[in-house]
Coordinates of C-alpha atoms and ligand atoms in Angstrom, one line a residue:
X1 CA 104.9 148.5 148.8
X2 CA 107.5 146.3 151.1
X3 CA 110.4 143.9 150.2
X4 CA 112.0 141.5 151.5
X5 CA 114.7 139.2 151.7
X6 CA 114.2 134.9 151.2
X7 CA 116.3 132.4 150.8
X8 CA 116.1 128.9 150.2
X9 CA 118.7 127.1 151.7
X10 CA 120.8 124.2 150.6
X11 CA 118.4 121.9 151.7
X12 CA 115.6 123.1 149.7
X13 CA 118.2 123.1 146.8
X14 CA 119.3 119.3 147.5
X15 CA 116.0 117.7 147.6
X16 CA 114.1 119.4 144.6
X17 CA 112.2 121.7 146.4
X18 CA 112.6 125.1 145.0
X19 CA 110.4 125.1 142.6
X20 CA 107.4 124.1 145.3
X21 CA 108.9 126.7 147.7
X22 CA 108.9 129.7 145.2
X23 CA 105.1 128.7 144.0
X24 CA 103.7 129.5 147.5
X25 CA 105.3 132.7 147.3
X26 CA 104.1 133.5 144.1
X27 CA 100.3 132.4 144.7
X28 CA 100.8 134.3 147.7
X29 CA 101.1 137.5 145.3
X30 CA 104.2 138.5 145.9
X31 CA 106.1 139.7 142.8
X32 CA 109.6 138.4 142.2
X33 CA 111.7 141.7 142.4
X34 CA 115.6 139.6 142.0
X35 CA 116.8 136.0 142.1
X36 CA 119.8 134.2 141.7
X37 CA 121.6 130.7 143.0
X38 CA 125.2 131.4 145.1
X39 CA 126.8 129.1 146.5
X40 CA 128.0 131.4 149.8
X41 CA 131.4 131.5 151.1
X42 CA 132.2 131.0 154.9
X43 CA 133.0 134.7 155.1
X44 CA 129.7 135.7 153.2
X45 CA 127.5 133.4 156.1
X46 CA 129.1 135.2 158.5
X47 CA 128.3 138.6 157.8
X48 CA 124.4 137.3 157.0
X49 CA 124.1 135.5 160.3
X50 CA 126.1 138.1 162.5
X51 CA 123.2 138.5 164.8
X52 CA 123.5 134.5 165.9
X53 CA 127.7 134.7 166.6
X54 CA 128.3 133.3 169.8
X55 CA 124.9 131.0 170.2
X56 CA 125.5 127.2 170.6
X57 CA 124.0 126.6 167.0
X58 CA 126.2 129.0 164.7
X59 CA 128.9 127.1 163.8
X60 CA 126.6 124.2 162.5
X61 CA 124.2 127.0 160.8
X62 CA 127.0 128.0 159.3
X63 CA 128.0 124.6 158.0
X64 CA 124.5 124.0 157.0
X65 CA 123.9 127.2 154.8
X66 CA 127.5 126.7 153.4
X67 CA 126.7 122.9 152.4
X68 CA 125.7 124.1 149.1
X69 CA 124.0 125.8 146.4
X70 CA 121.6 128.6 147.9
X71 CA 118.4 130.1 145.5
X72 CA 118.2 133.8 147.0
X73 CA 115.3 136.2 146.1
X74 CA 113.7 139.6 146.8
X75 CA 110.0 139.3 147.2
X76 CA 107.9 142.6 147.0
X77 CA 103.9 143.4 148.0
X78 CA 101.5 144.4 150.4
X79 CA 103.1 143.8 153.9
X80 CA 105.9 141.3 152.0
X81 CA 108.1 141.0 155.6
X82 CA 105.5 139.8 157.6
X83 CA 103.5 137.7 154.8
X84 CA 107.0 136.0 153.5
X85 CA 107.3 135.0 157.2
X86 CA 103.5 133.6 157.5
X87 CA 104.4 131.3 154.5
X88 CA 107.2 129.8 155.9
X89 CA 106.2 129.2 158.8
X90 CA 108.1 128.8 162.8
X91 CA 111.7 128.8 162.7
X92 CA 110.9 125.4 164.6
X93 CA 109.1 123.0 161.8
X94 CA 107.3 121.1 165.1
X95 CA 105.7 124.3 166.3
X96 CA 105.2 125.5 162.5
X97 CA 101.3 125.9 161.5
X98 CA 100.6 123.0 159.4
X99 CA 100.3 124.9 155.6
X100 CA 103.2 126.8 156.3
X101 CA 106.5 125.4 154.0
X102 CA 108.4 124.4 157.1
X103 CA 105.6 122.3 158.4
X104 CA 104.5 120.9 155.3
X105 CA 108.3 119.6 154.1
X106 CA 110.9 120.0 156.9
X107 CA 111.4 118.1 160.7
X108 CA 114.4 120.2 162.2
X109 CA 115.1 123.6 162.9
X110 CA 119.2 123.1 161.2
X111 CA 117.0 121.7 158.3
X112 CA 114.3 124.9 158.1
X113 CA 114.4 125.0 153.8
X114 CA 113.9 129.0 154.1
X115 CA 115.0 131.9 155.6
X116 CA 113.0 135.4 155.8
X117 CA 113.8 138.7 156.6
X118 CA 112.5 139.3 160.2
X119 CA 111.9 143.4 159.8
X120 CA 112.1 146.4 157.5
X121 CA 116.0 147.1 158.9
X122 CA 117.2 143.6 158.9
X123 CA 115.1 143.5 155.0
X124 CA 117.0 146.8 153.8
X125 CA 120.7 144.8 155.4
X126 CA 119.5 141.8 153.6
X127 CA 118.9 143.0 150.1
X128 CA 122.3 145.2 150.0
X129 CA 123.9 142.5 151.0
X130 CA 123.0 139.6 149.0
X131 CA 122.2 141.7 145.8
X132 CA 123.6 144.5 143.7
X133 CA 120.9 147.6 142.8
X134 CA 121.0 146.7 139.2
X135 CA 119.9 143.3 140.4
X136 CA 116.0 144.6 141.4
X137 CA 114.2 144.8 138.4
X138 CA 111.3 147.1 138.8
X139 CA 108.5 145.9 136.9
X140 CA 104.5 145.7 136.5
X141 CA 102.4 142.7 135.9
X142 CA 99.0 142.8 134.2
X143 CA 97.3 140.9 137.5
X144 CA 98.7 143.4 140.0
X145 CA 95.0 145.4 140.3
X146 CA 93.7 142.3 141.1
X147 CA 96.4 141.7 144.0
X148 CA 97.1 144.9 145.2
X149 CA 94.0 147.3 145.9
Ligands
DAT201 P1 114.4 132.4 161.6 O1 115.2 131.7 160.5 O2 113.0 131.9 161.7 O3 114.4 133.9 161.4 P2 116.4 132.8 163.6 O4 116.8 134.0 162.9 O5 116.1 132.9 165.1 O6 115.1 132.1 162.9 O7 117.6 131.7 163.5 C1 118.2 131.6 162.2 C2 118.3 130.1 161.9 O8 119.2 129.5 162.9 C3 117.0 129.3 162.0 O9 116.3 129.4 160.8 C4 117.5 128.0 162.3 C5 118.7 128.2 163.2 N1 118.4 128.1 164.6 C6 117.8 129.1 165.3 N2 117.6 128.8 166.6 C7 118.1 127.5 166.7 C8 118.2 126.6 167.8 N3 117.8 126.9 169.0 N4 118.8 125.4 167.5 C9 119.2 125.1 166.3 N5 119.1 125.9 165.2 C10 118.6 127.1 165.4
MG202 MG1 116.0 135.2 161.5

């Protein structure tokens, strides 16, 4: 069984998408492991988008994902990384598949409503950074023989 790392970003917050976002996860069939809403420091963006410093679109990520409230989530099931990533869709909502959340609700990719864990290392950075252990609550559900084989 996988996790990984999602956030919706301000934007998703701002226009009352959170709920809609969350929902395709969940129908999906991946379980809600953690969730919480931060509002992220400057310092805190940094250290989750280190892999971008330098390229002409950090310092307005950085705005962006700072711009306000955050909803931030581990999501956990059969090949979560790459099925987390399906559901959201391109990082650029023109070349997303339509079906996918950044097709279906976003035009820009500064204005991508999500962000996903791109690999088991980056998942692993992702959850220790944005969450505390006690924070994953392990858990069954009664449906999970009926999601997971
Ligand atoms: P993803 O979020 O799909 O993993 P990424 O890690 O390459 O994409 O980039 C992180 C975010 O930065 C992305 O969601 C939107 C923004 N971004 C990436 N490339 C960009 C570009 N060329 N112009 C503007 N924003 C960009
Ligand atoms: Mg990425």
């Amino acid at each position: 069984m996988e996790r990984t790392f999602v956030m919706l970003k301000p934007d998703a917050v701002q226009r009352g998408l959170v709920g809609e976002i969350i929902n395709r996860f969940e129908r999906r069939g991946l379980k809600i492991v953690a969730l919480k809403m931060v509002h992220v420091s400057t310092e805190f963006a940094h250290r989750h988008y280190a892999v971008h410093v330098g390229k002409p679109f950090f310092e307005g990520l950085i705005k962006y994902i700072t711009g306000g409230p955050v909803v931030a989530l581990v999501l956990e099931g059969t090949n979560a990384i790459e099925v987390a990533r399906a559901t959201m869709g391109a990082t650029n909502p023109a070349k997303a598949a339509p079906g996918t959340i950044r097709a279906d609700f976003s035009l820009e990719m500064g204005r991508n409503l999500v962000h996903g864990s791109d690999g088991p290392e980056t998942a692993a950075a992702e959850i220790g950074l944005w969450f505390k252990p006690e924070e994953l609550i392990d858990y069954g559900r009664a449906v999970d023989g009926w999601i997971f084989e």
